[in-house]
XYZ file of N, CA and C in Angstrom:
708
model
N 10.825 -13.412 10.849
C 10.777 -13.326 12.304
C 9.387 -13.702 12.781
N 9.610 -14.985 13.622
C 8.132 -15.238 14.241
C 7.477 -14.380 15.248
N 6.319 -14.170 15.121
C 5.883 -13.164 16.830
C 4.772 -14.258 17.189
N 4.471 -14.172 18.204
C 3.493 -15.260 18.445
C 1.637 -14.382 18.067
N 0.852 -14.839 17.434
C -0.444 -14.428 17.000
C -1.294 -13.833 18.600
N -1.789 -12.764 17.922
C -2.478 -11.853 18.762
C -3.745 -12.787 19.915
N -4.118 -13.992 19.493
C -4.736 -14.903 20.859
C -4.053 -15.004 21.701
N -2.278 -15.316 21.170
C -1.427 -15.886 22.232
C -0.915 -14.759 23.098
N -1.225 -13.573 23.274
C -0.629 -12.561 23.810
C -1.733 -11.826 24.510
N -0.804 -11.719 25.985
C -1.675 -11.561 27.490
C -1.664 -9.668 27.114
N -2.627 -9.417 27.760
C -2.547 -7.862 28.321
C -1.455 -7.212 27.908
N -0.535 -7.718 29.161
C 0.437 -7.081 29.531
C 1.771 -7.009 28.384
N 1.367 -8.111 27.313
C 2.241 -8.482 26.434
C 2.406 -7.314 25.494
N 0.901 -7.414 25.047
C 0.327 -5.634 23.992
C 0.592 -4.351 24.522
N 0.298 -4.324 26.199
C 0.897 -3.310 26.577
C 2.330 -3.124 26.156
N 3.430 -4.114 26.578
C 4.816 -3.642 26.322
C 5.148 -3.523 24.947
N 4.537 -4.169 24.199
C 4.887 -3.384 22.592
C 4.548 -2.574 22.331
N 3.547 -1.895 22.631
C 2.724 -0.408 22.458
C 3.698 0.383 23.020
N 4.277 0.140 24.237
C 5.440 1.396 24.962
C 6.709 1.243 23.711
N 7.230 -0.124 23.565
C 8.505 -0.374 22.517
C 8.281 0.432 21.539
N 7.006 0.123 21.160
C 7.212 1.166 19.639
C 6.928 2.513 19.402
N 6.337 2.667 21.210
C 6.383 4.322 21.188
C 7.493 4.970 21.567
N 8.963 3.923 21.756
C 9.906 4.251 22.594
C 11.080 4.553 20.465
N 10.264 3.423 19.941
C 10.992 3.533 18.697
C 10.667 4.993 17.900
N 9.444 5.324 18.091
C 9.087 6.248 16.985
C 9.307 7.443 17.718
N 9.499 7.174 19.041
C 9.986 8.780 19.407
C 11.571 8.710 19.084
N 12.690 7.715 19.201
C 13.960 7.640 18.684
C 14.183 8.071 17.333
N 13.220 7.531 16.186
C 12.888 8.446 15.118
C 13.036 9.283 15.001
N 12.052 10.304 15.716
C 11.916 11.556 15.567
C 12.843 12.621 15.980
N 13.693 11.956 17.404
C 14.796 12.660 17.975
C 15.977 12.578 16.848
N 16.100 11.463 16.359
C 17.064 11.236 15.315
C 16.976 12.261 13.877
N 15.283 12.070 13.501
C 15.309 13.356 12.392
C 15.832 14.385 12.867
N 15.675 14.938 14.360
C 16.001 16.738 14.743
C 17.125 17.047 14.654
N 17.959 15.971 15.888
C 19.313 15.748 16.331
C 20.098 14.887 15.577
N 19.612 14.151 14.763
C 20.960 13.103 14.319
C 21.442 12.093 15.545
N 21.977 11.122 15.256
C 22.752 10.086 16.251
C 23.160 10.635 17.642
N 24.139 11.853 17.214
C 24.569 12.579 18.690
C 23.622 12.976 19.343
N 22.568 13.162 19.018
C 21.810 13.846 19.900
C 20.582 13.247 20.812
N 20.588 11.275 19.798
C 19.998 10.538 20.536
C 20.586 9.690 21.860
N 19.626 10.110 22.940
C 20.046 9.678 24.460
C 19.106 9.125 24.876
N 18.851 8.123 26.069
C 18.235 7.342 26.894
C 17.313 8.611 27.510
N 18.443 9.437 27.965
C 17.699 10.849 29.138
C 16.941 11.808 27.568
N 17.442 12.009 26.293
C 16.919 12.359 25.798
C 15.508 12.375 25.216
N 15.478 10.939 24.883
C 14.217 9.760 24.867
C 13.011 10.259 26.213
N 13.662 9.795 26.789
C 12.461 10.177 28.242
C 12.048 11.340 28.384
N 13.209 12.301 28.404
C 12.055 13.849 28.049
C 11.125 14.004 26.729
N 11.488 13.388 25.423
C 10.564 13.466 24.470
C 9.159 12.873 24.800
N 9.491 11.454 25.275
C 8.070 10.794 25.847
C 7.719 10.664 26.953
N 8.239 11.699 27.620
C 8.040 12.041 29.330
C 7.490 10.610 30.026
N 8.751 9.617 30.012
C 8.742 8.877 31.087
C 10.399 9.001 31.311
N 10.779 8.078 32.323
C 11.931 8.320 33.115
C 12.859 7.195 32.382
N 14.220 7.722 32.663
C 15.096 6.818 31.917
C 15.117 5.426 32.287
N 14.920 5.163 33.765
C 14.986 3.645 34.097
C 13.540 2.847 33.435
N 12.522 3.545 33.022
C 11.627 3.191 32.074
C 11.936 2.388 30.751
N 13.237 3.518 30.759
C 13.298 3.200 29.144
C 13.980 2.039 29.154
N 14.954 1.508 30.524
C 16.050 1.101 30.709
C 15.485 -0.268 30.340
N 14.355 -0.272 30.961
C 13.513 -1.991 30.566
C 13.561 -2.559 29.716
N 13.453 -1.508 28.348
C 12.985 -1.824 26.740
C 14.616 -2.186 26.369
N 15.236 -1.023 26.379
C 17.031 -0.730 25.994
C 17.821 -1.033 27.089
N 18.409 -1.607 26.726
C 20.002 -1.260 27.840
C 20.921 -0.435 27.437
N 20.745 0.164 26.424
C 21.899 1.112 25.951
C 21.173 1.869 24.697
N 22.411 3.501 24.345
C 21.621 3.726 23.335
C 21.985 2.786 21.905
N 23.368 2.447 21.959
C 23.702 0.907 20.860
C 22.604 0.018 20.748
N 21.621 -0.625 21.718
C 20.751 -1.376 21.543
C 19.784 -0.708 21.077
N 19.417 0.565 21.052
C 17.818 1.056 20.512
C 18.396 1.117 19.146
N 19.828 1.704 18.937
C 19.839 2.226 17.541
C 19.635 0.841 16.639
N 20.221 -0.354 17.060
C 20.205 -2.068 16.489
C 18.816 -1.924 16.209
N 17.404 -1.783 17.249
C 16.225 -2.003 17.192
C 15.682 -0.921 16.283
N 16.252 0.378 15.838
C 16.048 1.251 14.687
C 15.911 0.463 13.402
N 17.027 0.328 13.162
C 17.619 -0.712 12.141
C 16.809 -1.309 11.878
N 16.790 -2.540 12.868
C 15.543 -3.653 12.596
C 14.419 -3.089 12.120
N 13.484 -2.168 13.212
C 12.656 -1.947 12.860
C 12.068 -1.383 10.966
N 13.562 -0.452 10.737
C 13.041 -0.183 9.141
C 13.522 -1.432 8.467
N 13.982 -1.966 8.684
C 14.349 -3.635 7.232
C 13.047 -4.361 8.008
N 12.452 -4.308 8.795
C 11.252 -5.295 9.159
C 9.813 -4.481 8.082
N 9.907 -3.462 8.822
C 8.689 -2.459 7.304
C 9.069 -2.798 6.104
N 10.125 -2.722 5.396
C 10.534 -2.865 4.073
C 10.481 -4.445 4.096
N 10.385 -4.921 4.352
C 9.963 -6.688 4.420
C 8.595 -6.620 4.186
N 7.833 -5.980 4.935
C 6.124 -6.037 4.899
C 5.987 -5.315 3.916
N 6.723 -4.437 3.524
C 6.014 -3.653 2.130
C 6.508 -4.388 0.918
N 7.571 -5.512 0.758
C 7.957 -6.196 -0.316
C 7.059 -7.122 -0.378
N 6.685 -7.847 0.870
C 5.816 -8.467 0.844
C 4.275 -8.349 0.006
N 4.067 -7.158 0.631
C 2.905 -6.569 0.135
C 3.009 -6.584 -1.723
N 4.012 -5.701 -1.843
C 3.689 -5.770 -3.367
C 4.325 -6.577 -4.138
N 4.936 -7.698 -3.814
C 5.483 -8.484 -4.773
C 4.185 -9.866 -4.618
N 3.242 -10.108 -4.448
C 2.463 -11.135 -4.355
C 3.057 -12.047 -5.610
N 2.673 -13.604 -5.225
C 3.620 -14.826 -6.031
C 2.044 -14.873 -7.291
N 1.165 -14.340 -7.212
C -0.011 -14.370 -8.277
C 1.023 -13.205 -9.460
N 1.468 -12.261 -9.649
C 2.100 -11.355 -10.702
C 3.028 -12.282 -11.458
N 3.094 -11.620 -12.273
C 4.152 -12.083 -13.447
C 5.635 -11.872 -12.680
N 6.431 -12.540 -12.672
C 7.997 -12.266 -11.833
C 8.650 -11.448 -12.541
N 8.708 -10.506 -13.499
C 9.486 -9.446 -14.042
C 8.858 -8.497 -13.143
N 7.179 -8.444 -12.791
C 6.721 -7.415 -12.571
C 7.089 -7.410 -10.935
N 6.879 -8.406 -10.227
C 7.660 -8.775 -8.813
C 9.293 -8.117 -8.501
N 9.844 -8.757 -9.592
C 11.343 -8.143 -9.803
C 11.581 -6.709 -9.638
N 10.640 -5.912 -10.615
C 10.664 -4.765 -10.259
C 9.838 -3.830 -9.275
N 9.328 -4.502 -8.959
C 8.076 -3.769 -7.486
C 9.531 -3.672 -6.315
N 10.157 -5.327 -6.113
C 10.953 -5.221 -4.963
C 12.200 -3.894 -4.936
N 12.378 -4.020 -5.943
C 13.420 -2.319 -5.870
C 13.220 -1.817 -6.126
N 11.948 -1.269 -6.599
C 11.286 -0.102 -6.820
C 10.703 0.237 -5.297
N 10.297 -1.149 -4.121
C 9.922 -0.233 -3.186
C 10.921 -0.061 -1.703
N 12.547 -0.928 -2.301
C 13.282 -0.544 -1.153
C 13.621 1.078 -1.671
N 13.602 1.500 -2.724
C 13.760 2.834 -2.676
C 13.043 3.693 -2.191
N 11.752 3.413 -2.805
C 10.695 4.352 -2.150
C 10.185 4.273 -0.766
N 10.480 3.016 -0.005
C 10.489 2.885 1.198
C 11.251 3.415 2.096
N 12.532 3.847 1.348
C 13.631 4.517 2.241
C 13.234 6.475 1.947
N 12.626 6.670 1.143
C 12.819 8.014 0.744
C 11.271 8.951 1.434
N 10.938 7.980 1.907
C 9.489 8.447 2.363
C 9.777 8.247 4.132
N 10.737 7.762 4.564
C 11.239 7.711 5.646
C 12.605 7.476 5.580
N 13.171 8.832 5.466
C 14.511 9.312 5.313
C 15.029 9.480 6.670
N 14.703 9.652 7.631
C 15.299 9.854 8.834
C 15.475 8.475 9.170
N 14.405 7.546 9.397
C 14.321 5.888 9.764
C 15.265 5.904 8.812
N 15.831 5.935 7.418
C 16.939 5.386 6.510
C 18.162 5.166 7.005
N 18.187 6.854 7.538
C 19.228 7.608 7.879
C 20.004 6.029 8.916
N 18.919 6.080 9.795
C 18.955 5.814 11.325
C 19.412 3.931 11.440
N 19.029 3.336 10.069
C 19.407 2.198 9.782
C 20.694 1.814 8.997
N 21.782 3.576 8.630
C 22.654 2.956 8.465
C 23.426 3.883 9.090
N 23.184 3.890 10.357
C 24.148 4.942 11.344
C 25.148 4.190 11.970
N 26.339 4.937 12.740
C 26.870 4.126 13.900
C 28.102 3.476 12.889
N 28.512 4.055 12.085
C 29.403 3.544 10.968
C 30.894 3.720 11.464
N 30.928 4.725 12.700
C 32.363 4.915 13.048
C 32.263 3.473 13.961
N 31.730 2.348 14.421
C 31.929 1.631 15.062
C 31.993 -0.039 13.753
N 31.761 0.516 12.962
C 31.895 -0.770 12.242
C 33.494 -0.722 11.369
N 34.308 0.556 11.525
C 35.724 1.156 10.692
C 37.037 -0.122 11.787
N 37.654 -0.517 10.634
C 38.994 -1.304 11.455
C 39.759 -0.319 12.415
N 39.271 0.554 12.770
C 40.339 1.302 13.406
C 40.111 1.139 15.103
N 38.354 0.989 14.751
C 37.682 1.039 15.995
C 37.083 -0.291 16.194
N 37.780 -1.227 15.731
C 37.417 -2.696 16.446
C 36.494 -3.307 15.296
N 35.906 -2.753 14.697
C 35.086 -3.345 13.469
C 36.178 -4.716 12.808
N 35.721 -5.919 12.473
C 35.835 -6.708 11.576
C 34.967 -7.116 10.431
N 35.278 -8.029 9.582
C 34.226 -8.632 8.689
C 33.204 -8.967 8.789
N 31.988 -8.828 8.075
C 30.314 -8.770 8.381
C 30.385 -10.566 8.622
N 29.655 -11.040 9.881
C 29.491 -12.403 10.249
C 28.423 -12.729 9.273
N 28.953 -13.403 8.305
C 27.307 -14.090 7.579
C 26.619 -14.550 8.522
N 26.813 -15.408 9.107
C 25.627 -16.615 10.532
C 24.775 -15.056 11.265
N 25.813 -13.899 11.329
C 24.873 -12.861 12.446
C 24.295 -12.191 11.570
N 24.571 -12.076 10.421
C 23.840 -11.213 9.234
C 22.688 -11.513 8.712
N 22.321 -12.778 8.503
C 21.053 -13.644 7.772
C 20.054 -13.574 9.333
N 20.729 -13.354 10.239
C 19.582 -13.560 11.559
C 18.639 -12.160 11.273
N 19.183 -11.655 11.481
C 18.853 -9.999 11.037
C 17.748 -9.551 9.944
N 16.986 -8.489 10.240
C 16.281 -8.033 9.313
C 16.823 -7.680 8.192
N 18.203 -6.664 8.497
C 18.438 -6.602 6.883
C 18.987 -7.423 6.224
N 19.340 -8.610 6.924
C 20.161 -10.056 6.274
C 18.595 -10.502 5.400
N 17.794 -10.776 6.389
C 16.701 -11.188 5.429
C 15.792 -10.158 4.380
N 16.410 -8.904 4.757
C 16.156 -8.119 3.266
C 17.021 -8.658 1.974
N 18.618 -8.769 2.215
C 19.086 -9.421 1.421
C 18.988 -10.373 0.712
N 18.358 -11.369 1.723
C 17.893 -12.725 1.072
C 16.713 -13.233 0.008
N 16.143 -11.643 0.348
C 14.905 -11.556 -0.562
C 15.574 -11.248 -1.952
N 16.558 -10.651 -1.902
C 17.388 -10.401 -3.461
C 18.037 -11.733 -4.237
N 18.512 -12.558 -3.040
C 19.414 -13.451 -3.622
C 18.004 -14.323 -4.574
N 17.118 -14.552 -3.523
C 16.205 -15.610 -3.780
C 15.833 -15.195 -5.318
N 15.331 -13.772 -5.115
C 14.672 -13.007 -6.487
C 15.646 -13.298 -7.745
N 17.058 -13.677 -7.687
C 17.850 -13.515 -8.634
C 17.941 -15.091 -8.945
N 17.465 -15.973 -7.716
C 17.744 -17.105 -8.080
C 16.672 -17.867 -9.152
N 15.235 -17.185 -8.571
C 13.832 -17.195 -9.249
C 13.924 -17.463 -10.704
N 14.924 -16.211 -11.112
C 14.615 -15.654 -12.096
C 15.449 -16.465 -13.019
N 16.578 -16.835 -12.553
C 17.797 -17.643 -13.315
C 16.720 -19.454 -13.304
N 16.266 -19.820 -12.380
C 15.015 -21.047 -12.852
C 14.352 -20.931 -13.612
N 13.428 -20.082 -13.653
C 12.477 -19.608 -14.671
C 12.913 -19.384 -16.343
N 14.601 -19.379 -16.256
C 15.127 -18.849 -17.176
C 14.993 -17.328 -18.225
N 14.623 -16.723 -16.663
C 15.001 -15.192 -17.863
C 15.995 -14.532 -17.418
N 16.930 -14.640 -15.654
C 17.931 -14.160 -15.986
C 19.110 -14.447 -16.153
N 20.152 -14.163 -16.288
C 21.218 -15.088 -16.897
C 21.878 -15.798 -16.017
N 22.006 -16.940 -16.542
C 22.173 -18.098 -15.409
C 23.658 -18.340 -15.229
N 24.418 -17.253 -16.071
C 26.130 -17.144 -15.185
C 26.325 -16.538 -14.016
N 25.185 -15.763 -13.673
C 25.558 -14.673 -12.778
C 25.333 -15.460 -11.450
N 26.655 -14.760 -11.011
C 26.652 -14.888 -9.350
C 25.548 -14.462 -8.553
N 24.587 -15.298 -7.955
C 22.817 -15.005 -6.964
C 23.419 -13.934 -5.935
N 24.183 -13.806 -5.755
C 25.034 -13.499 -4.542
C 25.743 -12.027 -4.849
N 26.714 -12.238 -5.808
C 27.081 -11.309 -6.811
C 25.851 -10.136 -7.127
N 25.261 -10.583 -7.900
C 23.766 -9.552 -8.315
C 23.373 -8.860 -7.430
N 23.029 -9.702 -6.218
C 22.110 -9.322 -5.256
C 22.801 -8.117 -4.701
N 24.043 -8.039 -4.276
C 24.949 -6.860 -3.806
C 24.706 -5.226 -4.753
N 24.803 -6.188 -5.992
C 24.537 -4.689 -7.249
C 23.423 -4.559 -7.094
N 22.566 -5.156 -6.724
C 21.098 -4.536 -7.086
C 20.789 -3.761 -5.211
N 21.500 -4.232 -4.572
C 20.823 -3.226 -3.294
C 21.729 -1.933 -3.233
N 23.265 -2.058 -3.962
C 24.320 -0.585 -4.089
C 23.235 -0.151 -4.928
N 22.912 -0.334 -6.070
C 22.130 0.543 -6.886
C 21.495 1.348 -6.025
N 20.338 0.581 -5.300
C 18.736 0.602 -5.185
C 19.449 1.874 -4.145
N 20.414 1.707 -3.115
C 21.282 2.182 -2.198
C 21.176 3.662 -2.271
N 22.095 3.766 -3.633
C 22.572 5.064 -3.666
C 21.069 5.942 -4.525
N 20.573 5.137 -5.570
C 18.817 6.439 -5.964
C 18.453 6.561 -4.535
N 18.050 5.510 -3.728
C 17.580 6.328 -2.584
C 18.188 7.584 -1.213
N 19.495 7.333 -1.618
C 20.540 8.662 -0.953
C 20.470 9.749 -2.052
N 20.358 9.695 -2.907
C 20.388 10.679 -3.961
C 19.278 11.766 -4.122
N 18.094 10.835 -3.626
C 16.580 11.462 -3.613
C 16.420 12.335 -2.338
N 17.330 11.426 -1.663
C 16.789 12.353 -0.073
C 17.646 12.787 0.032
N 19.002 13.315 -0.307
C 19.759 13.928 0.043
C 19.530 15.952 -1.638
N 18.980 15.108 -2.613
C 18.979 16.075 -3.805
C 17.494 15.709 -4.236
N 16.636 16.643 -3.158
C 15.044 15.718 -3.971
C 14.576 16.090 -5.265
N 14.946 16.774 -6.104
C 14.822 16.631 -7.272
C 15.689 16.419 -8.580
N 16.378 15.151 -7.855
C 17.826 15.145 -9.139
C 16.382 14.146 -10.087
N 15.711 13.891 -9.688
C 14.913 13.427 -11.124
C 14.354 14.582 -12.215
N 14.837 15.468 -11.491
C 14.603 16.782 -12.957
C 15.773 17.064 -12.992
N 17.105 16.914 -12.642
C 18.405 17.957 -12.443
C 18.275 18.127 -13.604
N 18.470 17.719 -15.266
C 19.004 18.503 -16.589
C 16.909 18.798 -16.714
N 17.024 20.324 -16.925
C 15.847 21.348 -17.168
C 15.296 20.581 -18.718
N 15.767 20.336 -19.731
C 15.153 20.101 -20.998
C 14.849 18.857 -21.349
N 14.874 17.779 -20.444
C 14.260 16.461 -20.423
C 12.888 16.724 -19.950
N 12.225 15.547 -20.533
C 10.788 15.292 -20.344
C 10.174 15.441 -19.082
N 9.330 15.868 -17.930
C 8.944 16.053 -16.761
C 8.829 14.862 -16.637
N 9.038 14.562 -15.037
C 8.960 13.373 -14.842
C 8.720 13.458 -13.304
N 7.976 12.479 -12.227
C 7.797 12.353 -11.323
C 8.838 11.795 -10.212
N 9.546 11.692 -8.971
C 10.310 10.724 -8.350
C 10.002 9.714 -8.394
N 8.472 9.218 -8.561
C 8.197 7.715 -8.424
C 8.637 7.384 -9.731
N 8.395 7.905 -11.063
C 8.371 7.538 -12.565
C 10.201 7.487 -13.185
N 10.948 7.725 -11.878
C 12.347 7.569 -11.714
C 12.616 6.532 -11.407
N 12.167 6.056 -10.361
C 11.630 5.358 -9.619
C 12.016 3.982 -10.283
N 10.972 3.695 -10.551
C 10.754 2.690 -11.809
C 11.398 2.655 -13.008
N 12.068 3.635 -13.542
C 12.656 3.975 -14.377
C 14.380 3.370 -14.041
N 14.195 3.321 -12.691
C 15.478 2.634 -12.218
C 15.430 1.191 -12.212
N 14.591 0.524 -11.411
C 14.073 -0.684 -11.097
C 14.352 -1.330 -12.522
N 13.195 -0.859 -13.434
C 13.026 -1.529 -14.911
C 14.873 -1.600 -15.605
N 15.646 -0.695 -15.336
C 17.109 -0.842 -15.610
C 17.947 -1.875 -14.999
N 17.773 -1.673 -13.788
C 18.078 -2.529 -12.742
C 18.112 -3.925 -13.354
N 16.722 -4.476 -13.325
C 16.295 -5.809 -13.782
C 16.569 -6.101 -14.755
N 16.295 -5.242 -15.909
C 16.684 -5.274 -17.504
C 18.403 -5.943 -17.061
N 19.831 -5.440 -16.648
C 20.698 -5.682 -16.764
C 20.672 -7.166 -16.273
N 20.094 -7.869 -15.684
C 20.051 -9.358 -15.113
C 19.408 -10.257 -16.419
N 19.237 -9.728 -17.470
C 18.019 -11.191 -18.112
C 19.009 -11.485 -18.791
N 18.695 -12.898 -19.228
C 19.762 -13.731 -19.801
C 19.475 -13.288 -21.812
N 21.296 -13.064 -22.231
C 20.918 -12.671 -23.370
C 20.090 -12.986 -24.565
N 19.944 -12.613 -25.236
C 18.327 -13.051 -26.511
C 19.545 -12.956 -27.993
N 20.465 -12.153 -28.092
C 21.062 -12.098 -29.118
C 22.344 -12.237 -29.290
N 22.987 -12.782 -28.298
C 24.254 -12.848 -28.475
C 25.471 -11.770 -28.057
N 24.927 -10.622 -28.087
C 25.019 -9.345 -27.445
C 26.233 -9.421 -25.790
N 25.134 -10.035 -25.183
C 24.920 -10.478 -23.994
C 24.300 -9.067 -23.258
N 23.771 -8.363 -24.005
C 22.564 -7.516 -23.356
C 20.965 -7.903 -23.584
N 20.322 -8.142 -22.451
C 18.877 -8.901 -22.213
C 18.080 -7.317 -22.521
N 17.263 -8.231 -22.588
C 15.812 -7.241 -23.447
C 14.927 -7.762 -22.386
N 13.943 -7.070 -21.990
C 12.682 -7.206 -21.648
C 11.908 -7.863 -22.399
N 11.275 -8.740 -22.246
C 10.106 -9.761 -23.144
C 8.877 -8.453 -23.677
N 8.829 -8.612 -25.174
C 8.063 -7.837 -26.390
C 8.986 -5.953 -26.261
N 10.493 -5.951 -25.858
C 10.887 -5.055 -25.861
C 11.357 -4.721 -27.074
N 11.471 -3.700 -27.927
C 12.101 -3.326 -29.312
C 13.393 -3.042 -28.790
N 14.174 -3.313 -29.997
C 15.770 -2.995 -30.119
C 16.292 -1.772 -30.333
């Protein structure tokens, strides 16, 4: 998503994003207390004591703030993949940074998680929901979260380490259900990374990774015939 660079933007421009994103992070926060039902336009305005036709400028509805929720967390998790997957690392180690930090990106802002996959009774066939529009999906932040998977799977099948039968497309789905459910698991049970008592102590992040490195491990193209991939200098 282009924004135009901070020369090109008047006063008044910085002003209205400064209100947008104080209009977002108070929706946040109403959303951690209250949940979905309890986020309102009139609700909003008493949290950040301005008036609803205020808000009315930014939103036209509460459907449109919750869309701009959304966005807003797959736009962070873009800048933080960004951040740690730099194209200088080795691409196994890239591979696993990127789902190692849509998890940890979602679990450290569990309410924003929450809030990006709300509104689910409106996507059910009962209530008018149809099939996800690819063309409206790839426009989208979390379309282009996705795309960061396909690409990553495609990387890796060039480079030749992961296996080059697999569906780019295919993968990419398993690797965000995975990444999906550790991060519902964490915030919903924050310490299922200790649930059995007589395993080794271990940290959420050192799960974490412990997932990721699995994750990726199941994508490399086989070494023995097996058709289970090894990590490069991994023992058998």
């Amino acid at each position: 998503m282009q924004t135009d660079s901070p020369s090109e933007e008047t006063p008044a421009d910085r002003r209205r994003l400064r209100v947008r994103e104080s209009i977002i992070s108070a929706a946040e926060r109403v959303f951690a207390k209250e949940g979905e039902s309890g986020l309102s336009i009139r609700r909003l305005a008493d949290e950040i004591d301005y008036s609803p036709s205020a808000i009315y400028k930014y939103f036209g509805s509460k459907d449109e703030l919750i869309d701009e929720l959304k966005e807003a967390f797959f736009e962070r998790l873009l800048a933080k993949i960004d951040g740690s997957s730099s194209a200088d690392r080795p691409f196994l180690q890239r591979a696993k940074a990127c789902v190692a930090t849509y998890v940890d990106t979602a679990v450290t802002r569990p309410f924003h998680y929450a809030a990006a996959f709300s509104s689910i009774k409106h996507a059910l066939p009962e209530n008018g929901g149809g099939p996800l529009s690819w063309d409206g999906f790839v426009t989208t932040s979390k379309g282009q979260a996705f795309g960061v998977l396909i690409s990553m799977v495609t990387e890796g099948q060039e480079l030749d380490i992961f296996d080059p039968s697999l569906d780019p497309v295919m993968a990419a789905k398993s690797l965000w259900a995975g990444s999906h459910g550790l991060a519902q698991l964490l915030i919903h049970m924050p310490h299922f990374h200790q649930l059995v008592p007589e395993e080794q102590p271990m940290t959420a992040k050192d799960f974490i990774e412990f997932h990721a490195d699995l994750q990726i491990r199941g994508l490399l193209k086989p070494t023995d015939g097996s058709g289970n991939g090894r990590l490069p200098g991994q023992n058998s």
